[in-house]
Coordinates of C-alpha atoms in Angstrom, one line a residue:
M16 CA -96.4 -86.5 24.2
K17 CA -97.6 -83.8 21.8
T18 CA -100.5 -81.4 21.3
L19 CA -102.3 -80.9 18.0
L20 CA -104.2 -77.7 17.3
I21 CA -106.9 -77.9 14.5
F22 CA -108.2 -74.6 13.0
G23 CA -111.5 -75.2 11.0
A24 CA -112.5 -78.4 12.8
S25 CA -116.1 -78.2 11.6
G26 CA -115.3 -78.5 7.8
F27 CA -115.1 -81.7 5.8
I28 CA -111.5 -82.4 6.6
G29 CA -111.8 -81.4 10.2
K30 CA -114.8 -83.7 10.8
S31 CA -113.0 -86.5 8.9
L32 CA -110.0 -86.1 11.2
I33 CA -112.3 -86.2 14.3
E34 CA -114.0 -89.4 12.9
Y35 CA -110.5 -91.0 12.3
I36 CA -109.4 -90.1 15.9
K37 CA -112.6 -91.6 17.4
I38 CA -111.9 -94.9 15.6
N39 CA -108.1 -95.1 15.8
G40 CA -106.8 -92.7 18.5
L41 CA -103.5 -91.0 18.2
K42 CA -101.2 -93.1 20.3
K43 CA -99.0 -94.1 17.3
F44 CA -98.4 -90.4 16.5
S45 CA -97.5 -89.7 20.2
I46 CA -100.3 -87.1 20.4
N47 CA -102.3 -87.0 23.6
K48 CA -104.1 -83.7 23.3
I49 CA -106.0 -81.9 20.6
I50 CA -107.4 -78.4 20.6
L51 CA -110.3 -77.8 18.2
V52 CA -111.2 -74.3 17.0
S53 CA -114.4 -73.9 15.1
R54 CA -117.2 -71.4 14.5
K55 CA -119.7 -74.2 14.8
N56 CA -120.3 -76.2 18.0
I57 CA -118.6 -79.6 18.0
R58 CA -120.0 -82.2 20.4
I59 CA -117.2 -84.5 21.0
G60 CA -116.7 -84.9 24.8
K61 CA -113.6 -84.3 26.9
S62 CA -111.7 -87.2 25.6
I63 CA -111.7 -89.7 22.8
K64 CA -109.4 -92.8 22.7
K65 CA -107.3 -91.5 25.6
V66 CA -106.8 -88.2 23.8
K67 CA -107.7 -85.1 25.8
V68 CA -110.0 -82.8 23.9
N69 CA -110.4 -79.0 24.3
C70 CA -113.0 -77.3 22.0
L71 CA -112.8 -73.5 21.4
R72 CA -115.9 -72.2 19.7
G73 CA -115.6 -69.0 17.7
D74 CA -113.9 -67.2 15.0
I75 CA -110.0 -67.5 14.7
K76 CA -109.9 -63.8 15.1
K77 CA -110.8 -64.1 18.8
I78 CA -107.5 -65.9 19.4
K79 CA -104.7 -63.4 20.2
Y80 CA -101.9 -65.8 21.0
L81 CA -101.4 -69.4 20.1
P82 CA -101.7 -71.9 23.0
H83 CA -98.6 -74.1 23.3
T84 CA -98.8 -76.6 20.6
D85 CA -96.5 -78.9 18.6
Y86 CA -98.6 -79.4 15.5
I87 CA -101.2 -77.2 13.7
F88 CA -103.6 -78.0 11.0
Y89 CA -105.0 -75.0 9.2
L90 CA -108.2 -76.2 7.4
I91 CA -110.2 -73.0 7.3
N92 CA -111.8 -72.0 4.0
D93 CA -114.7 -69.6 3.9
K94 CA -116.8 -69.5 0.8
N95 CA -116.3 -65.6 0.7
Q96 CA -112.8 -65.5 -0.6
D97 CA -112.1 -62.0 0.7
K98 CA -113.1 -63.2 4.2
S99 CA -111.1 -66.4 3.8
F100 CA -108.0 -64.3 3.1
K101 CA -108.6 -62.1 6.1
L102 CA -108.9 -65.1 8.4
F103 CA -105.6 -66.5 6.9
E104 CA -103.8 -63.1 7.5
H105 CA -104.8 -63.4 11.2
F106 CA -103.4 -67.0 11.3
K107 CA -100.2 -65.7 9.7
N108 CA -99.9 -63.1 12.4
L109 CA -100.4 -65.7 15.1
I110 CA -97.7 -68.1 13.9
E111 CA -95.3 -65.2 13.3
K112 CA -95.6 -64.2 17.0
N113 CA -95.1 -67.9 18.1
K114 CA -91.7 -68.5 19.5
S115 CA -91.8 -72.3 20.1
K116 CA -91.0 -74.8 17.4
T117 CA -94.1 -75.8 15.6
K118 CA -95.0 -78.0 12.6
I119 CA -97.9 -76.7 10.4
I120 CA -100.0 -78.2 7.7
F121 CA -101.8 -75.8 5.5
T122 CA -104.6 -77.4 3.4
S123 CA -104.2 -75.8 -0.1
S124 CA -105.8 -77.3 -3.2
G125 CA -104.9 -79.1 -6.4
A126 CA -106.8 -76.2 -8.1
V127 CA -103.5 -74.2 -7.9
Y128 CA -102.2 -76.2 -10.8
G129 CA -105.0 -74.7 -12.9
V130 CA -106.6 -76.5 -15.8
I131 CA -104.7 -79.7 -16.3
K132 CA -104.7 -82.6 -18.8
N133 CA -102.7 -85.3 -17.1
K134 CA -101.0 -86.1 -13.8
D135 CA -97.5 -85.0 -15.0
E136 CA -98.8 -81.5 -14.7
T137 CA -99.3 -81.8 -11.0
V138 CA -95.8 -82.6 -9.9
E139 CA -95.1 -80.5 -6.8
N140 CA -91.8 -78.8 -7.9
K141 CA -93.4 -77.5 -11.2
K142 CA -93.9 -73.8 -11.4
I143 CA -97.5 -72.7 -11.0
S144 CA -99.0 -71.3 -14.2
I145 CA -101.3 -68.3 -13.5
N146 CA -102.6 -68.6 -17.1
K147 CA -103.9 -72.1 -16.3
I148 CA -105.6 -70.8 -13.2
K149 CA -107.3 -68.0 -15.2
K150 CA -109.0 -70.7 -17.4
F151 CA -111.3 -71.6 -14.5
N152 CA -114.7 -70.1 -14.0
N153 CA -115.0 -67.1 -11.6
Y154 CA -115.4 -68.8 -8.3
K155 CA -112.8 -71.5 -8.8
K156 CA -110.4 -69.0 -10.3
A157 CA -110.7 -66.8 -7.2
Y158 CA -110.4 -69.8 -4.9
A159 CA -107.3 -71.1 -6.7
M160 CA -105.6 -67.7 -6.8
N161 CA -106.3 -67.3 -3.0
K162 CA -104.7 -70.6 -2.2
Y163 CA -101.7 -69.8 -4.4
K164 CA -101.2 -66.4 -2.7
M165 CA -101.4 -68.0 0.7
E166 CA -98.9 -70.6 -0.3
K167 CA -96.4 -67.9 -1.3
I168 CA -96.9 -66.0 2.0
L169 CA -96.3 -69.1 4.1
K170 CA -93.1 -69.9 2.1
K171 CA -91.7 -66.4 3.0
I172 CA -92.2 -66.8 6.7
S173 CA -91.2 -70.6 7.1
N174 CA -88.0 -70.9 9.2
K175 CA -86.2 -73.3 11.6
N176 CA -89.1 -72.8 14.1
L177 CA -91.9 -73.0 11.7
N178 CA -91.9 -76.2 9.6
I179 CA -94.7 -75.6 7.1
V180 CA -96.2 -78.2 4.8
I181 CA -98.5 -77.1 2.0
A182 CA -100.9 -80.0 1.5
R183 CA -102.4 -79.6 -2.1
C184 CA -105.7 -81.6 -1.6
F185 CA -107.7 -83.0 -4.4
T186 CA -111.1 -84.9 -4.1
F187 CA -112.3 -87.2 -1.3
I188 CA -115.0 -89.5 -0.3
G189 CA -116.3 -90.3 3.2
S190 CA -119.3 -90.1 5.5
Q191 CA -119.2 -86.3 5.5
I192 CA -119.2 -85.9 1.7
L193 CA -123.0 -86.2 1.4
K194 CA -123.4 -82.8 3.0
E195 CA -121.1 -81.1 0.4
K196 CA -123.2 -79.9 -2.6
N197 CA -120.3 -79.2 -4.9
Y198 CA -119.2 -82.8 -5.3
A199 CA -120.5 -84.9 -8.2
I200 CA -120.4 -88.1 -6.0
S201 CA -122.6 -86.5 -3.2
N202 CA -125.0 -85.1 -5.8
F203 CA -125.3 -88.5 -7.4
I204 CA -126.1 -90.3 -4.1
N205 CA -128.4 -87.5 -2.8
S206 CA -130.2 -87.3 -6.1
L207 CA -130.7 -91.1 -6.1
K208 CA -132.2 -90.9 -2.5
I209 CA -134.6 -88.1 -3.3
R210 CA -135.6 -88.6 -7.0
K211 CA -134.5 -92.1 -7.8
K212 CA -132.5 -90.6 -10.6
I213 CA -128.9 -89.8 -11.3
F214 CA -128.2 -87.0 -13.8
V215 CA -124.7 -87.1 -15.3
N216 CA -124.1 -83.8 -17.0
N217 CA -120.4 -84.3 -17.8
P218 CA -119.8 -88.0 -18.3
N219 CA -116.2 -87.4 -19.6
T220 CA -115.0 -85.5 -16.5
V221 CA -112.2 -87.5 -14.8
R222 CA -111.7 -87.5 -11.0
S223 CA -110.1 -89.7 -8.3
Y224 CA -111.5 -90.1 -4.9
M225 CA -109.3 -90.5 -1.7
S226 CA -110.9 -92.1 1.4
S227 CA -111.4 -89.6 4.2
Q228 CA -109.8 -92.1 6.5
D229 CA -106.7 -92.3 4.3
L230 CA -106.7 -88.5 4.0
S231 CA -106.6 -88.2 7.8
E232 CA -103.8 -90.8 8.1
W233 CA -101.8 -89.0 5.5
L234 CA -102.0 -85.6 7.2
L235 CA -101.1 -87.0 10.6
K236 CA -98.2 -89.0 9.2
I237 CA -96.8 -86.0 7.2
I238 CA -97.0 -83.5 10.1
T239 CA -95.1 -85.9 12.5
K240 CA -92.5 -86.8 9.8
V241 CA -91.8 -83.5 8.2
K242 CA -88.2 -82.1 8.6
N243 CA -87.9 -79.4 6.0
S244 CA -88.8 -75.8 6.9
Y245 CA -91.1 -75.7 3.8
D246 CA -92.5 -78.5 1.8
I247 CA -95.3 -79.3 -0.7
V248 CA -97.1 -82.6 -1.1
N249 CA -100.1 -83.7 -3.1
I250 CA -102.9 -85.4 -1.1
G251 CA -105.3 -87.6 -2.9
S252 CA -105.7 -90.9 -4.9
D253 CA -104.4 -91.6 -8.4
Q254 CA -107.1 -94.1 -9.2
E255 CA -108.9 -92.3 -12.1
I256 CA -112.5 -92.7 -12.9
N257 CA -114.8 -90.7 -15.2
M258 CA -118.3 -89.6 -14.2
E259 CA -120.1 -92.0 -16.4
N260 CA -118.3 -95.0 -14.8
L261 CA -118.8 -93.6 -11.3
S262 CA -122.5 -93.2 -11.9
K263 CA -122.8 -96.8 -13.2
I264 CA -120.9 -98.2 -10.2
I265 CA -123.2 -96.4 -7.8
H266 CA -126.2 -97.5 -9.9
K267 CA -125.0 -101.2 -9.7
K268 CA -124.1 -101.0 -6.0
H269 CA -127.4 -99.4 -4.9
K270 CA -129.4 -102.5 -6.0
S271 CA -132.6 -100.7 -6.4
N272 CA -134.7 -99.5 -9.5
F273 CA -133.9 -95.9 -10.5
Q274 CA -133.1 -94.1 -13.6
L275 CA -129.6 -93.3 -14.9
I276 CA -129.7 -90.2 -17.2
L277 CA -126.5 -89.6 -19.2
R278 CA -126.3 -86.1 -20.9
K279 CA -123.6 -86.7 -23.3
N280 CA -121.4 -83.7 -24.3
N281 CA -117.7 -83.3 -25.3
K282 CA -116.6 -81.3 -22.3
K283 CA -113.5 -82.7 -20.7
D284 CA -112.2 -81.9 -17.2
Y285 CA -109.3 -83.7 -15.6
Y286 CA -108.4 -83.5 -12.0
V287 CA -106.1 -86.3 -10.7
P288 CA -102.9 -85.8 -8.6
N289 CA -99.4 -87.1 -9.1
I290 CA -98.7 -88.7 -5.6
K291 CA -95.2 -90.1 -6.3
K292 CA -93.7 -87.8 -3.7
A293 CA -96.1 -88.7 -1.0
K294 CA -95.2 -92.4 -1.6
S295 CA -91.5 -92.1 -1.9
K296 CA -90.7 -89.3 0.7
F297 CA -93.3 -90.0 3.4
G298 CA -94.1 -93.7 2.7
L299 CA -97.8 -93.1 2.1
K300 CA -100.3 -95.2 0.3
N301 CA -104.0 -95.4 -0.2
R302 CA -105.6 -98.4 1.6
L303 CA -109.3 -97.8 1.1
Y304 CA -110.2 -97.5 -2.5
L305 CA -113.4 -96.2 -4.2
N306 CA -115.3 -99.4 -4.2
K307 CA -114.9 -99.9 -0.4
S308 CA -115.6 -96.2 0.3
L309 CA -118.8 -96.3 -1.7
D310 CA -119.9 -99.5 0.1
D311 CA -119.6 -97.7 3.5
I312 CA -121.5 -94.6 2.3
L313 CA -124.3 -96.7 0.8
N314 CA -124.4 -99.0 3.8
I315 CA -124.1 -102.1 1.9

């Protein structure tokens, strides 16, 4: 049986993983112990679904040596990009000192592809274009460049003992999403609850939404199946939807009187992954699509 170590357990992906484990357990992945590292307190108990749980509260910098572990998820992302990189550097030092064979998933972002116009531009073996990243606004540009630099560092240190997978994550939906202020879908639902209005500023923006349950399943399957010393895989859904249609679906599903305000403009923004590699190499597929995920969030 195996041990899984999760850095950044209190973020969206970390909480989604914990939620998944509570519902499904980890028996089919042959994992019977998880170690959660988080700056925030996580109340989870000593075991869930026959999985032993050990919670370590505090900054990753407090850890001097890695505990024995077979799998690692590195999910940490601080909003301060300088701090985020320093935390990552500490993680790099930890895994370089590690002598046992370990499989690692590092959650990067689809933002490393820069400004894109179609799914073909997000194929994993395509060379990253710095010029496309520079087209982002200041925060997103810094975020994408940070992830790109981290990916390059991890590629250099991957070896026969460190099987590293770069998971380029796109957009997701799940119970934790309503706490995230930077997602259109959470803004729509929260605005609906507070003001009885939905404001759609960029109706032509195209996104896709992967269920947080599918996200968790994918990450666990990948980390247990990976064989290469270094690999990259897109994580997300390829079911496209623009913001105007998304707002109308929420409007229809909510079944209550509120105002839908469309602020028409010509701005176009496309952010949808090519997931052919995930399907063919790892046998992955999305099981919960947008309609079902929205039903769960809206408690219909």
